[in-house]
Tab-separated table of C-alpha atoms in Angstrom:
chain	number	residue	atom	x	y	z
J	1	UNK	CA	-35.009	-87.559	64.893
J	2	UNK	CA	-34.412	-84.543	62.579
J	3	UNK	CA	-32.552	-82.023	63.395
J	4	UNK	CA	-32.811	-77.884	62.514
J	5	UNK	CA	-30.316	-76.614	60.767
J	6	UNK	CA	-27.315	-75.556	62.611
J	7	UNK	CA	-26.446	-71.768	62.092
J	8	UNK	CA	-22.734	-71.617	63.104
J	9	UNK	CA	-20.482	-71.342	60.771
J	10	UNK	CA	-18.814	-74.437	61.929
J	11	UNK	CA	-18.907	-77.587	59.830
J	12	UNK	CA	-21.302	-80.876	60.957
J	13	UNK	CA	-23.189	-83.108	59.922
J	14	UNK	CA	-26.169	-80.026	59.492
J	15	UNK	CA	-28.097	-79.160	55.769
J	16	UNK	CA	-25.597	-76.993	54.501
J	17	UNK	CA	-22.217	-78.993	55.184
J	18	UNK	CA	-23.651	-82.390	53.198
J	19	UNK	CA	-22.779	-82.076	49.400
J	20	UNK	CA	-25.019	-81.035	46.702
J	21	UNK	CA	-26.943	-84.214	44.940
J	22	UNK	CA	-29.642	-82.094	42.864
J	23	UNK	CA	-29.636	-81.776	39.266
J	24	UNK	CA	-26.511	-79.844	38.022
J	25	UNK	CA	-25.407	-78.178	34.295
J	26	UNK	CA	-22.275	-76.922	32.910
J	27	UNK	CA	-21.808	-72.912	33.376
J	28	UNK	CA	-19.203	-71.292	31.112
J	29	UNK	CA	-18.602	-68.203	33.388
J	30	UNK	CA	-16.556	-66.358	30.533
J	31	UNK	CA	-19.239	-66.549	27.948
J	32	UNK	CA	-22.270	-65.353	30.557
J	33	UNK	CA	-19.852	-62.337	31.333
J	34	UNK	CA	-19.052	-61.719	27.711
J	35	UNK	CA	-22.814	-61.814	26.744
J	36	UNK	CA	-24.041	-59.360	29.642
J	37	UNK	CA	-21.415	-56.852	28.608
J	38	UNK	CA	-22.633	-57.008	25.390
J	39	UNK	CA	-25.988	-56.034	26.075
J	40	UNK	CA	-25.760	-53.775	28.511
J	41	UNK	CA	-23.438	-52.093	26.092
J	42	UNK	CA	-25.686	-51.869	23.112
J	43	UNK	CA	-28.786	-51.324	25.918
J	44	UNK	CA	-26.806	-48.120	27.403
J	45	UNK	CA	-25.569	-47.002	23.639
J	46	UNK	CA	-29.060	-47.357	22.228
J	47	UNK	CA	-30.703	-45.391	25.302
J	48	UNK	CA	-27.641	-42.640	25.251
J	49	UNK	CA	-28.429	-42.649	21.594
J	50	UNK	CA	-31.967	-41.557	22.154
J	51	UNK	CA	-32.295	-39.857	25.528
J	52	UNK	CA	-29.113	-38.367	25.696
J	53	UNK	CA	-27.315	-37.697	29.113
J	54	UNK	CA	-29.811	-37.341	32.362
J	55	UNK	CA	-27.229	-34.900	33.909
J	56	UNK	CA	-27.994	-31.540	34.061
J	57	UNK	CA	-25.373	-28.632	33.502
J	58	UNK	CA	-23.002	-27.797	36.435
J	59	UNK	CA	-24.198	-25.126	38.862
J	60	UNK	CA	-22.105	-22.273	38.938
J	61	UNK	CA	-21.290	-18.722	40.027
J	62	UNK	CA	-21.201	-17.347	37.340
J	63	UNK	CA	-25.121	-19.002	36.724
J	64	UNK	CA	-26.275	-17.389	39.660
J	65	UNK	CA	-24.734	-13.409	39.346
J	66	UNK	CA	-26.526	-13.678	35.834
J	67	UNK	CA	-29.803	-14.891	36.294
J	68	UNK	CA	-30.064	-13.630	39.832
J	69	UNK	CA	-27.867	-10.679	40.455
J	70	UNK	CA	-29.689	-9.578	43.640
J	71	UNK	CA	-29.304	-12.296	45.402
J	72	UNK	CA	-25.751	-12.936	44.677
J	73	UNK	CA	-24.831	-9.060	46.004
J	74	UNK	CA	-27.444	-9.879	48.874
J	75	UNK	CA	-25.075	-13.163	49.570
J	76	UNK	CA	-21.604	-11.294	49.298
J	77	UNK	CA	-22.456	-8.550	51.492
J	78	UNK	CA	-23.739	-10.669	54.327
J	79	UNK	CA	-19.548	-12.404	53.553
J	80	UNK	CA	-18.809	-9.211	54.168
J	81	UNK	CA	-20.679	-8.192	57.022
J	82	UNK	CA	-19.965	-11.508	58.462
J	83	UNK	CA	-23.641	-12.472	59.079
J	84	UNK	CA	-23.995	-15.577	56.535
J	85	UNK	CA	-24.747	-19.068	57.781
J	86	UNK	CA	-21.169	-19.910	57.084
J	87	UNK	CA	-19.865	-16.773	59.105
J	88	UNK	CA	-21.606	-18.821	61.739
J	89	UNK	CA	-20.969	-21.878	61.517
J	90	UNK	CA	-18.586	-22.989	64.006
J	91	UNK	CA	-16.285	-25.613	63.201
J	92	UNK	CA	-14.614	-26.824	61.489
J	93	UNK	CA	-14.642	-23.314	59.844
J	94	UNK	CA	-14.620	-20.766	62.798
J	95	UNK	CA	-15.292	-20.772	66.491
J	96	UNK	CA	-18.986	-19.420	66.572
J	97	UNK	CA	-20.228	-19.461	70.192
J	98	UNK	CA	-23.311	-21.595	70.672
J	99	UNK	CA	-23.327	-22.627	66.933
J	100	UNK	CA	-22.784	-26.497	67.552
J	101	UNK	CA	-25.085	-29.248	67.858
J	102	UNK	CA	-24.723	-30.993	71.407
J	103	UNK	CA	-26.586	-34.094	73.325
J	104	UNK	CA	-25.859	-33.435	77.039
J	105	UNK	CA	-22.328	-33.055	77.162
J	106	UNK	CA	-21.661	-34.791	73.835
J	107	UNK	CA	-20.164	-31.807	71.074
J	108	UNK	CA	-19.060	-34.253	68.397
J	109	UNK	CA	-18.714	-30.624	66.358
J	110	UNK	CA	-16.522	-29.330	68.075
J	111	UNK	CA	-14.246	-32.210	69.085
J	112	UNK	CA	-12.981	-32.065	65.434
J	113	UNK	CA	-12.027	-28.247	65.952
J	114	UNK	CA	-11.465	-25.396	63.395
J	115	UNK	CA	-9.368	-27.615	60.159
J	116	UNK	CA	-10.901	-25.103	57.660
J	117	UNK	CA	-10.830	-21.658	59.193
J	118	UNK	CA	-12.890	-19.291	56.888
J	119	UNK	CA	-12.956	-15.331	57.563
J	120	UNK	CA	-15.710	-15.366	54.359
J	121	UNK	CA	-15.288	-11.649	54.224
J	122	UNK	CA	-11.602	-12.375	52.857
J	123	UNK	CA	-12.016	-16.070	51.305
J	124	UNK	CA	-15.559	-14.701	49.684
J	125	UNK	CA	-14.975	-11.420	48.488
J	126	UNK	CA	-11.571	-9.796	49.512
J	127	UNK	CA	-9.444	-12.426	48.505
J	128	UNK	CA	-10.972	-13.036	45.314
J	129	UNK	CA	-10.719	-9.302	44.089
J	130	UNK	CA	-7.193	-8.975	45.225
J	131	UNK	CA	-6.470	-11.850	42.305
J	132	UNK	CA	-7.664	-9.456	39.264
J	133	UNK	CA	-4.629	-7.772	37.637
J	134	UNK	CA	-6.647	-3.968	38.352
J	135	UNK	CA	-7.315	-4.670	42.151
J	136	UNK	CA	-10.192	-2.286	42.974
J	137	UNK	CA	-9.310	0.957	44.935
J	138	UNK	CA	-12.789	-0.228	47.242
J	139	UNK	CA	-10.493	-3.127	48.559
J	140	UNK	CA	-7.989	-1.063	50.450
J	141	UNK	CA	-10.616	1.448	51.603
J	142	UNK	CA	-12.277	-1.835	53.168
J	143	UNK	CA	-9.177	-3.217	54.831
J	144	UNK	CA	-8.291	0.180	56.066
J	145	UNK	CA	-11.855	0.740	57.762
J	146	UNK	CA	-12.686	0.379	61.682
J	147	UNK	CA	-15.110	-2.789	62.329
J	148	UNK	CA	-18.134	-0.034	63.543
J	149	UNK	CA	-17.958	1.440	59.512
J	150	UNK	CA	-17.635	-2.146	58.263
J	151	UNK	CA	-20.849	-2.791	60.107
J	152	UNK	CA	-22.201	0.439	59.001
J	153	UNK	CA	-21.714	0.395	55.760
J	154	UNK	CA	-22.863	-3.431	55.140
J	155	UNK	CA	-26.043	-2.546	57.284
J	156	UNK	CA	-26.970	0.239	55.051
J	157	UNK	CA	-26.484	-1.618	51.845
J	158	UNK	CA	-28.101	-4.889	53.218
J	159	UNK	CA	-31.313	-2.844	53.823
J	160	UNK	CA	-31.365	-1.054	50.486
J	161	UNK	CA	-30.807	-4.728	48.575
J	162	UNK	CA	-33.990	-6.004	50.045
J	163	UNK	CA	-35.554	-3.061	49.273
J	164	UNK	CA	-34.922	-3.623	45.683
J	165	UNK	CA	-37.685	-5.460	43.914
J	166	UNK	CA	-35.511	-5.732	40.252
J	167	UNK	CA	-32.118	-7.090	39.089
J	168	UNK	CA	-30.253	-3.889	39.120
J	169	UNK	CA	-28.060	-3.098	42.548
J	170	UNK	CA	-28.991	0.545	44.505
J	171	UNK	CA	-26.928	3.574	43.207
J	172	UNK	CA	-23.806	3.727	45.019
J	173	UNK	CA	-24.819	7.506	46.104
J	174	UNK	CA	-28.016	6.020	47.232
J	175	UNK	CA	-26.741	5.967	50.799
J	176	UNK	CA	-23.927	5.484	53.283
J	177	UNK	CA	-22.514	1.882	51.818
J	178	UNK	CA	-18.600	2.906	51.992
J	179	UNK	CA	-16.709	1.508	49.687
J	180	UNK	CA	-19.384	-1.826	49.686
J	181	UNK	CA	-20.899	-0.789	45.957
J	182	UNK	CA	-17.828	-1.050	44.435
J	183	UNK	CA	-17.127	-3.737	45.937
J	184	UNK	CA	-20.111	-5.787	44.872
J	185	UNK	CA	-20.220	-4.963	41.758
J	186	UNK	CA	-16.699	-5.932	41.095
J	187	UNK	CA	-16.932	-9.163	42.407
J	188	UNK	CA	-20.487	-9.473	40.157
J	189	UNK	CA	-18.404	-8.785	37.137
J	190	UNK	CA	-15.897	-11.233	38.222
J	191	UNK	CA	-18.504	-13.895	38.414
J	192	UNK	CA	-19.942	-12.818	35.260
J	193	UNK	CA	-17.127	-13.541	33.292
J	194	UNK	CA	-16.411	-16.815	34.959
J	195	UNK	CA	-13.168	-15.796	36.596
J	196	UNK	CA	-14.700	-16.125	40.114
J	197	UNK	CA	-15.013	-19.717	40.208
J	198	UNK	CA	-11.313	-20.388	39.379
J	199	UNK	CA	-10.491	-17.546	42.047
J	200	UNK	CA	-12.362	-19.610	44.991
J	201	UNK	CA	-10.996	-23.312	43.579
J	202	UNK	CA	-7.509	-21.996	43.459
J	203	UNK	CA	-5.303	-23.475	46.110
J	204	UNK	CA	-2.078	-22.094	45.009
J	205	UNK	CA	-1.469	-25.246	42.653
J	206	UNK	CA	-1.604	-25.928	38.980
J	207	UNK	CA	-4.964	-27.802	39.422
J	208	UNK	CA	-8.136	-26.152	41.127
J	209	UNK	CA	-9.490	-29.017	43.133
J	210	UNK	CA	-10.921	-27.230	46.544
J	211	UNK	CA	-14.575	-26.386	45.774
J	212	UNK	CA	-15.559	-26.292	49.298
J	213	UNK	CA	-15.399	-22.268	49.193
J	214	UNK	CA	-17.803	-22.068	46.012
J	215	UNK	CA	-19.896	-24.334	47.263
J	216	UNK	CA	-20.388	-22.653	50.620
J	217	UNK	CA	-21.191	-19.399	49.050
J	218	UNK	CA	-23.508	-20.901	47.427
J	219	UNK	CA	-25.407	-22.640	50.428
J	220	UNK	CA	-25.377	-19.103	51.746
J	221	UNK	CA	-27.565	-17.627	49.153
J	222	UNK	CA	-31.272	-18.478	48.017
J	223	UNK	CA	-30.163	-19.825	44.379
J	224	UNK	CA	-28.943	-22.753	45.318
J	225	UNK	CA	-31.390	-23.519	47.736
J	226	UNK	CA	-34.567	-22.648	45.375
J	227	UNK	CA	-32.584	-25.271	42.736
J	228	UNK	CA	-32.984	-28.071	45.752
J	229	UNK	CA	-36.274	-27.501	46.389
J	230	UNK	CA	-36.931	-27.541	42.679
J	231	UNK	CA	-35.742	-30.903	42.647
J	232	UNK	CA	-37.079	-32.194	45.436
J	233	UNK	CA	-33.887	-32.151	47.283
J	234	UNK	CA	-34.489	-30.631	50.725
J	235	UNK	CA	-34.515	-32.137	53.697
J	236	UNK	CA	-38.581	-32.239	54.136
J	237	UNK	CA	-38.621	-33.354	50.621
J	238	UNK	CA	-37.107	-36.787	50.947
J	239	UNK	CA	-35.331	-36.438	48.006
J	240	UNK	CA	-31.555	-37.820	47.225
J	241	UNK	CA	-29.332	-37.510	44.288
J	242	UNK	CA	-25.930	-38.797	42.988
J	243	UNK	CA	-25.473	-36.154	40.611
J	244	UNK	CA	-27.817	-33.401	39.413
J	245	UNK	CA	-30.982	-34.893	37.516
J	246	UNK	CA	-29.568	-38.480	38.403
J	247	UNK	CA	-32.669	-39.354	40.179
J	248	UNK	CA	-33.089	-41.504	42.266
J	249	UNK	CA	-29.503	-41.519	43.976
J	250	UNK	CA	-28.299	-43.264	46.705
J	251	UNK	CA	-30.954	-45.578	48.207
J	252	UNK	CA	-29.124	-46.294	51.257
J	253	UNK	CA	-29.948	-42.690	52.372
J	254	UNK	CA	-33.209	-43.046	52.861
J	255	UNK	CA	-32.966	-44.114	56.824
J	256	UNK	CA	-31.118	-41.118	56.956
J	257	UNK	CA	-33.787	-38.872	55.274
J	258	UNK	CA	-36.640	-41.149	57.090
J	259	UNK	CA	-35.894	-40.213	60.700
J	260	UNK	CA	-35.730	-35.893	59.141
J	261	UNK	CA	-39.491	-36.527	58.690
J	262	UNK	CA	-41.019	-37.852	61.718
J	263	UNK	CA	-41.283	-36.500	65.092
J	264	UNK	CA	-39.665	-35.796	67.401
J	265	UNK	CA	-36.817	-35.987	65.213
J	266	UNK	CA	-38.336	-33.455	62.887
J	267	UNK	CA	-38.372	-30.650	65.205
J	268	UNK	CA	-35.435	-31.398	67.367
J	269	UNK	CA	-32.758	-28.592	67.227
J	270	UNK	CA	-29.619	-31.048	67.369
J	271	UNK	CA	-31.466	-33.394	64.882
J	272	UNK	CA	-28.620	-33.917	62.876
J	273	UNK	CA	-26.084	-35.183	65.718
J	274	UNK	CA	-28.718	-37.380	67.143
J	275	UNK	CA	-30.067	-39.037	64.008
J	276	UNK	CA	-26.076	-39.202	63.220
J	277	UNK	CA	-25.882	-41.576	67.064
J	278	UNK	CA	-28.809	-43.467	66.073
J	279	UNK	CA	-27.430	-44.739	62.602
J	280	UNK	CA	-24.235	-45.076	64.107
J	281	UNK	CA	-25.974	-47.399	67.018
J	282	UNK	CA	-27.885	-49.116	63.843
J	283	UNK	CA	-24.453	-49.238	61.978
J	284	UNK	CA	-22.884	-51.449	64.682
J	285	UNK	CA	-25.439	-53.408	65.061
J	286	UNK	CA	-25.831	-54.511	61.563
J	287	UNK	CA	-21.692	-54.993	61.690
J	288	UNK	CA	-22.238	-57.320	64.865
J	289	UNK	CA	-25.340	-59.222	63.716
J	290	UNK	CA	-23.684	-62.766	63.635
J	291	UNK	CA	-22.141	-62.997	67.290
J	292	UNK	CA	-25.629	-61.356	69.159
J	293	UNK	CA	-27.433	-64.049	70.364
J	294	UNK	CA	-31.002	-63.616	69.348
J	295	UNK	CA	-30.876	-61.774	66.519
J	296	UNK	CA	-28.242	-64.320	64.747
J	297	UNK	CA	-30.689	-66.528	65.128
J	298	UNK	CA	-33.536	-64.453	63.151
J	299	UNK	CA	-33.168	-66.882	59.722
J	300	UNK	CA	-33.757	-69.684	61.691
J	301	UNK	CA	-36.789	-68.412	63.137
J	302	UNK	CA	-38.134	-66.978	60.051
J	303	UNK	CA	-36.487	-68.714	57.174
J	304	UNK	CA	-37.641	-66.896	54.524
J	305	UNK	CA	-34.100	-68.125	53.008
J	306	UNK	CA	-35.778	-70.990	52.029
J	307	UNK	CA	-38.290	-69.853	49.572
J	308	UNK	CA	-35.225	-67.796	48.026
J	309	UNK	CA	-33.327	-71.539	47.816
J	310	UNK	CA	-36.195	-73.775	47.551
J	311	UNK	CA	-34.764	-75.482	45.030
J	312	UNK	CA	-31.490	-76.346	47.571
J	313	UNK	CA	-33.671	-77.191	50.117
J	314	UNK	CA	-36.201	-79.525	48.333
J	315	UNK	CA	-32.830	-81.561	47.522
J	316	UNK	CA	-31.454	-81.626	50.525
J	317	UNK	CA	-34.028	-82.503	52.792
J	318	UNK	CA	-33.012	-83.595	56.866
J	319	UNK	CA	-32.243	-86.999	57.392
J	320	UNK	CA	-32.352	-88.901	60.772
J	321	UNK	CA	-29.014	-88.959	62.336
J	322	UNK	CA	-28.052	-91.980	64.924
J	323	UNK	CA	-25.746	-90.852	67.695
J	324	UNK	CA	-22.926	-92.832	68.578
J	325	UNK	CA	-22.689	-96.004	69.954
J	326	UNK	CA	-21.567	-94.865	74.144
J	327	UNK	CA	-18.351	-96.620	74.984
J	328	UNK	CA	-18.523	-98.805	77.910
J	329	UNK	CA	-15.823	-98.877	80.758
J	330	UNK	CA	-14.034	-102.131	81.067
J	331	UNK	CA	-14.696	-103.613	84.429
């Protein structure tokens, strides 16, 4: 009688516990590895020689106030006026009413709490200007201000930059903006010259390794956003990257990216915390494969293992086993 192979990982007499008696050859493992980093050397040398690097050059501030001043001044007054998606938020960089993603009474969001409080009117704007050795009079005028002028003033000027069809910012006698002009246009010099990305990376240390502020006033603006979509990068677009032009990225994402596109997920307003439980469910499933009866037993079912090892297999082929002789009971 032949018996299926046994799928535990304990030894018997099953296919995979009897020893190998196929053909075999020697295998110098040193000289294979030695060989394949040799080519791939010469391969990646020879195509680096040619192509050149597939990365693109690092997205900055100071890219974005040149080639798109508007929309940088457009960004830094809604910091200001405290209207920009990451004014609003809610954790883990301010307490936003509302602004978190919940299933029933699940709030994953805000369990975590506020780690990175952001006022983006002072980390964005404010804090940045009060770093240049000539701080600009505008800043104290703003600090001074009541909240109703604040709102005033970054109303007014808000509605004149989308009235403005060029690449030059409205007069600052164009209308009641406070001390908001100045202000702008100080910060759009900063950027200019490069000093503002240093400003929002500094974290008081020789080294400026926190670019979570840059790149959140980026995300607030249109720049970066017209940049993903360029590249296919948003999330109706299915696209994922490592690094910029480093296409395709990270393969693994693309459950993640999958469920963005189909319905109801699509549509859902907490999309991202319930697509989040379902690869999390997915996750632990995967992790617990081998004790779940039933799907453990999924090779054995469909063995498509064996046309991966045929080789293995047409060696070792079942053999009849004869159970033990039963012991009889002395009388």
């Amino acid at each position: 009688m032949n018996r299926s192979p046994n799928m535990s990982w304990r030894a018997g007499d099953d296919l995979a516990s009897r020893p190998w008696r196929g053909r075999v050859r020697d295998y110098d493992l040193f000289k294979e590895v030695t060989i394949g980093f040799i080519v791939v050397a010469l391969i990646t040398i020879g195509l680096v020689a040619v192509f050149g690097s597939p990365d693109e050059p690092s997205i900055t501030l100071q890219n974005w106030s040149t080639s798109q001043p508007v929309d940088f001044a457009t960004t830094a007054t809604a910091e200001l006026a405290g209207t920009s998606d990451t004014a609003g938020y809610g954790p883990p960089y301010n307490s936003t009413a509302g602004a978190t993603q919940t299933l029933g009474s699940l709030d994953l969001q805000s369990m975590s709490g506020v780690r990175i409080p952001i006022d983006t009117a002072k980390a964005f704007v404010i804090g940045p200007l009060e770093t240049l050795p000539a701080v600009p009079t505008a800043v104290a005028t703003w600090s001074a201000a009541s909240a109703a002028d604040k709102t005033k003033w970054t109303t007014n000027y808000s509605k004149a930059l989308a009235a403005e069809k060029g690449t030059t910012l409205p007069a600052a006698d164009s209308g009641d903006y406070g001390p908001v002009p100045e202000l702008i246009s100080s910060l759009s010099a900063m950027s200019n010259r490069g000093a503002l990305d240093g400003a929002l990376a500094n974290e008081g240390g020789f080294y400026n390794l926190n670019y979570t502020p840059a790149i959140l006033f980026l995300g607030d603006g249109t720049y970066f956003q017209n940049l993903a979509a360029d590249q296919h990068l948003t999330g109706d677009q299915w696209g994922m990257m490592n690094e910029t032009g480093n296409y395709p990225g990270q393969s693994w994402l693309w459950l993640f990216s999958f469920f963005y596109q189909v319905e109801p997920f699509a549509s859902l307003p907490n999309a991202d915390l319930v697509i989040v439980l379902i690869m999390a469910v997915l996750t632990i499933l995967l992790a617990l494969l081998p004790f779940i009866p039933g799907l453990r037993t999924i090779p054995k079912w469909i063995p498509l293992h064996r046309l991966v090892w045929r080789d293995y297999y047409k060696h070792q082929r079942p053999v009849a086993t004869v159970p033990p002789p039963a012991e009889h009971k002395a009388h």
